[in-house]
């Protein structure tokens, strides 16, 4: 499973990229606004920090303008994945950009039917929002299972990019289903390291080691 980081905070990206566990980055208009940075500048900086796909989202709603925006975003760096919404115009733009060789991340996916459309439109990634479904009392992970099953039936090249991730359990469950990518808020990736028994066991190992009076170096 590839791990993308779901943030536009460059310091967080640098810090987590240093773990060697980061395969890409996703942003969206809300994350860009939260960063307080110029959109094109911060995306360009992110592309310099992370070699993998960096998602940058169009904000137009009509195909003609979305295509112009997407082409402008794709010029930022070779590792840009243009993000478009799961709408008729978004998928028209997806097809044109994908046929031109640009990576496309189709976002705001909330149903298997939508994911089927995105794959037919040539999406590189489909972003089903697990957490937001959970937030309204639906089972976001069941959508991941449905999409993985459908995509496997037709050998679609589109990768399932699990988004709106709320914690490590979402990541582990999606990995069991075979999702190719999860995009993780920084706090979720950090939380994945943690278990109280790891901390307890490490402390006990070091206490016992200290009693030997030995050093390795
Ligand atoms: O960036 C796309 C998605 O991961 C955002 O989800 O629910 O955290 O805003 P959310």
PDB file of C-alpha atoms in Angstrom, residues 64-175:
ATOM      1  CA  UNK A  64     -13.496  24.134 -20.583  1.00  0.00           C
ATOM      2  CA  UNK A  65     -12.144  26.130 -17.649  1.00  0.00           C
ATOM      3  CA  UNK A  66     -11.287  23.013 -15.609  1.00  0.00           C
ATOM      4  CA  UNK A  67      -9.197  21.742 -18.524  1.00  0.00           C
ATOM      5  CA  UNK A  68      -7.302  25.048 -18.706  1.00  0.00           C
ATOM      6  CA  UNK A  69      -6.693  24.925 -14.944  1.00  0.00           C
ATOM      7  CA  UNK A  70      -5.626  21.280 -15.107  1.00  0.00           C
ATOM      8  CA  UNK A  71      -3.141  21.927 -17.880  1.00  0.00           C
ATOM      9  CA  UNK A  72      -1.711  24.873 -15.923  1.00  0.00           C
ATOM     10  CA  UNK A  73      -1.367  22.731 -12.786  1.00  0.00           C
ATOM     11  CA  UNK A  74       0.250  19.893 -14.755  1.00  0.00           C
ATOM     12  CA  UNK A  75       2.952  22.328 -15.945  1.00  0.00           C
ATOM     13  CA  UNK A  76       4.133  22.826 -12.348  1.00  0.00           C
ATOM     14  CA  UNK A  77       6.009  19.515 -12.202  1.00  0.00           C
ATOM     15  CA  UNK A  78       6.093  16.054 -13.763  1.00  0.00           C
ATOM     16  CA  UNK A  79       4.709  14.495 -10.561  1.00  0.00           C
ATOM     17  CA  UNK A  80       1.510  16.566 -10.467  1.00  0.00           C
ATOM     18  CA  UNK A  81      -1.735  14.627 -10.338  1.00  0.00           C
ATOM     19  CA  UNK A  82      -4.573  16.951 -11.328  1.00  0.00           C
ATOM     20  CA  UNK A  83      -7.559  16.582  -9.022  1.00  0.00           C
ATOM     21  CA  UNK A  84     -11.037  16.922 -10.495  1.00  0.00           C
ATOM     22  CA  UNK A  85     -14.432  16.420  -8.815  1.00  0.00           C
ATOM     23  CA  UNK A  86     -16.676  13.450  -9.600  1.00  0.00           C
ATOM     24  CA  UNK A  87     -19.058  15.386 -11.842  1.00  0.00           C
ATOM     25  CA  UNK A  88     -19.850  15.068 -15.576  1.00  0.00           C
ATOM     26  CA  UNK A  89     -17.553  17.981 -16.343  1.00  0.00           C
ATOM     27  CA  UNK A  90     -14.912  16.612 -14.004  1.00  0.00           C
ATOM     28  CA  UNK A  91     -14.881  13.261 -15.793  1.00  0.00           C
ATOM     29  CA  UNK A  92     -14.819  14.907 -19.229  1.00  0.00           C
ATOM     30  CA  UNK A  93     -11.739  16.784 -18.065  1.00  0.00           C
ATOM     31  CA  UNK A  94     -10.306  13.592 -16.551  1.00  0.00           C
ATOM     32  CA  UNK A  95     -10.525  11.789 -19.874  1.00  0.00           C
ATOM     33  CA  UNK A  96      -8.838  14.570 -21.868  1.00  0.00           C
ATOM     34  CA  UNK A  97      -6.048  15.053 -19.333  1.00  0.00           C
ATOM     35  CA  UNK A  98      -5.472  11.292 -18.927  1.00  0.00           C
ATOM     36  CA  UNK A  99      -5.357  10.759 -22.691  1.00  0.00           C
ATOM     37  CA  UNK A 100      -2.737  13.515 -22.794  1.00  0.00           C
ATOM     38  CA  UNK A 101      -0.580  11.673 -20.272  1.00  0.00           C
ATOM     39  CA  UNK A 102      -1.432  13.669 -17.142  1.00  0.00           C
ATOM     40  CA  UNK A 103      -2.130  11.825 -13.880  1.00  0.00           C
ATOM     41  CA  UNK A 104      -5.683  12.507 -12.695  1.00  0.00           C
ATOM     42  CA  UNK A 105      -7.090  12.018  -9.197  1.00  0.00           C
ATOM     43  CA  UNK A 106     -10.914  11.999  -9.238  1.00  0.00           C
ATOM     44  CA  UNK A 107     -12.066  13.242  -5.843  1.00  0.00           C
ATOM     45  CA  UNK A 108     -15.242  13.521  -3.753  1.00  0.00           C
ATOM     46  CA  UNK A 109     -16.285   9.945  -4.517  1.00  0.00           C
ATOM     47  CA  UNK A 110     -19.061   8.562  -2.275  1.00  0.00           C
ATOM     48  CA  UNK A 111     -20.476   5.600  -4.206  1.00  0.00           C
ATOM     49  CA  UNK A 112     -19.348   2.545  -6.153  1.00  0.00           C
ATOM     50  CA  UNK A 113     -21.282   3.771  -9.187  1.00  0.00           C
ATOM     51  CA  UNK A 114     -19.280   7.004  -9.129  1.00  0.00           C
ATOM     52  CA  UNK A 115     -16.028   5.025  -8.861  1.00  0.00           C
ATOM     53  CA  UNK A 116     -17.046   2.932 -11.891  1.00  0.00           C
ATOM     54  CA  UNK A 117     -17.532   6.100 -13.920  1.00  0.00           C
ATOM     55  CA  UNK A 118     -14.129   7.464 -12.851  1.00  0.00           C
ATOM     56  CA  UNK A 119     -12.358   4.273 -13.938  1.00  0.00           C
ATOM     57  CA  UNK A 120     -14.108   4.408 -17.317  1.00  0.00           C
ATOM     58  CA  UNK A 121     -12.939   8.026 -17.649  1.00  0.00           C
ATOM     59  CA  UNK A 122      -9.328   6.909 -17.279  1.00  0.00           C
ATOM     60  CA  UNK A 123      -8.643   8.180 -13.773  1.00  0.00           C
ATOM     61  CA  UNK A 124      -5.207   7.397 -12.369  1.00  0.00           C
ATOM     62  CA  UNK A 125      -6.634   7.524  -8.839  1.00  0.00           C
ATOM     63  CA  UNK A 126     -10.157   7.488  -7.381  1.00  0.00           C
ATOM     64  CA  UNK A 127     -10.590   9.123  -3.968  1.00  0.00           C
ATOM     65  CA  UNK A 128     -13.494   7.679  -1.971  1.00  0.00           C
ATOM     66  CA  UNK A 129     -14.016   9.718   1.224  1.00  0.00           C
ATOM     67  CA  UNK A 130     -14.331   7.104   3.979  1.00  0.00           C
ATOM     68  CA  UNK A 131     -14.462   9.428   6.988  1.00  0.00           C
ATOM     69  CA  UNK A 132     -17.138  11.707   5.613  1.00  0.00           C
ATOM     70  CA  UNK A 133     -19.415   8.693   5.011  1.00  0.00           C
ATOM     71  CA  UNK A 134     -18.754   7.507   8.572  1.00  0.00           C
ATOM     72  CA  UNK A 135     -19.524  11.038   9.776  1.00  0.00           C
ATOM     73  CA  UNK A 136     -23.110  10.699   8.498  1.00  0.00           C
ATOM     74  CA  UNK A 137     -23.587   7.182   9.884  1.00  0.00           C
ATOM     75  CA  UNK A 138     -22.765   5.228   6.736  1.00  0.00           C
ATOM     76  CA  UNK A 139     -20.038   2.577   6.451  1.00  0.00           C
ATOM     77  CA  UNK A 140     -17.218   4.226   4.556  1.00  0.00           C
ATOM     78  CA  UNK A 141     -15.041   1.099   4.519  1.00  0.00           C
ATOM     79  CA  UNK A 142     -17.767  -0.928   2.798  1.00  0.00           C
ATOM     80  CA  UNK A 143     -17.436   1.481  -0.128  1.00  0.00           C
ATOM     81  CA  UNK A 144     -13.735   0.641  -0.362  1.00  0.00           C
ATOM     82  CA  UNK A 145     -14.557  -3.071  -0.442  1.00  0.00           C
ATOM     83  CA  UNK A 146     -17.151  -2.507  -3.188  1.00  0.00           C
ATOM     84  CA  UNK A 147     -14.800  -0.451  -5.344  1.00  0.00           C
ATOM     85  CA  UNK A 148     -11.901  -2.909  -4.963  1.00  0.00           C
ATOM     86  CA  UNK A 149     -14.241  -5.762  -5.968  1.00  0.00           C
ATOM     87  CA  UNK A 150     -15.574  -3.918  -9.009  1.00  0.00           C
ATOM     88  CA  UNK A 151     -12.149  -2.788 -10.195  1.00  0.00           C
ATOM     89  CA  UNK A 152     -10.748  -6.306  -9.873  1.00  0.00           C
ATOM     90  CA  UNK A 153     -13.599  -7.681 -12.026  1.00  0.00           C
ATOM     91  CA  UNK A 154     -12.568  -5.487 -14.948  1.00  0.00           C
ATOM     92  CA  UNK A 155      -8.843  -5.116 -14.274  1.00  0.00           C
ATOM     93  CA  UNK A 156      -9.169  -1.310 -14.263  1.00  0.00           C
ATOM     94  CA  UNK A 157      -5.750   0.422 -13.932  1.00  0.00           C
ATOM     95  CA  UNK A 158      -7.302   3.075 -11.682  1.00  0.00           C
ATOM     96  CA  UNK A 159      -5.838   2.917  -8.162  1.00  0.00           C
ATOM     97  CA  UNK A 160      -8.148   3.207  -5.144  1.00  0.00           C
ATOM     98  CA  UNK A 161      -6.807   6.165  -3.112  1.00  0.00           C
ATOM     99  CA  UNK A 162      -8.536   5.903   0.279  1.00  0.00           C
ATOM    100  CA  UNK A 163      -9.253   9.447   1.455  1.00  0.00           C
ATOM    101  CA  UNK A 164     -10.879  11.205   4.392  1.00  0.00           C
ATOM    102  CA  UNK A 165      -8.994   8.824   6.676  1.00  0.00           C
ATOM    103  CA  UNK A 166      -9.728   9.295  10.374  1.00  0.00           C
ATOM    104  CA  UNK A 167      -7.329   6.820  11.996  1.00  0.00           C
ATOM    105  CA  UNK A 168      -5.057   3.729  11.763  1.00  0.00           C
ATOM    106  CA  UNK A 169      -8.044   1.356  11.713  1.00  0.00           C
ATOM    107  CA  UNK A 170      -9.208   2.870   8.429  1.00  0.00           C
ATOM    108  CA  UNK A 171      -5.741   2.287   6.947  1.00  0.00           C
ATOM    109  CA  UNK A 172      -5.405  -1.332   8.132  1.00  0.00           C
ATOM    110  CA  UNK A 173      -8.936  -2.233   7.019  1.00  0.00           C
ATOM    111  CA  UNK A 174      -8.457  -0.644   3.595  1.00  0.00           C
ATOM    112  CA  UNK A 175      -5.136  -2.472   3.206  1.00  0.00           C
TER     113      UNK A 175
END
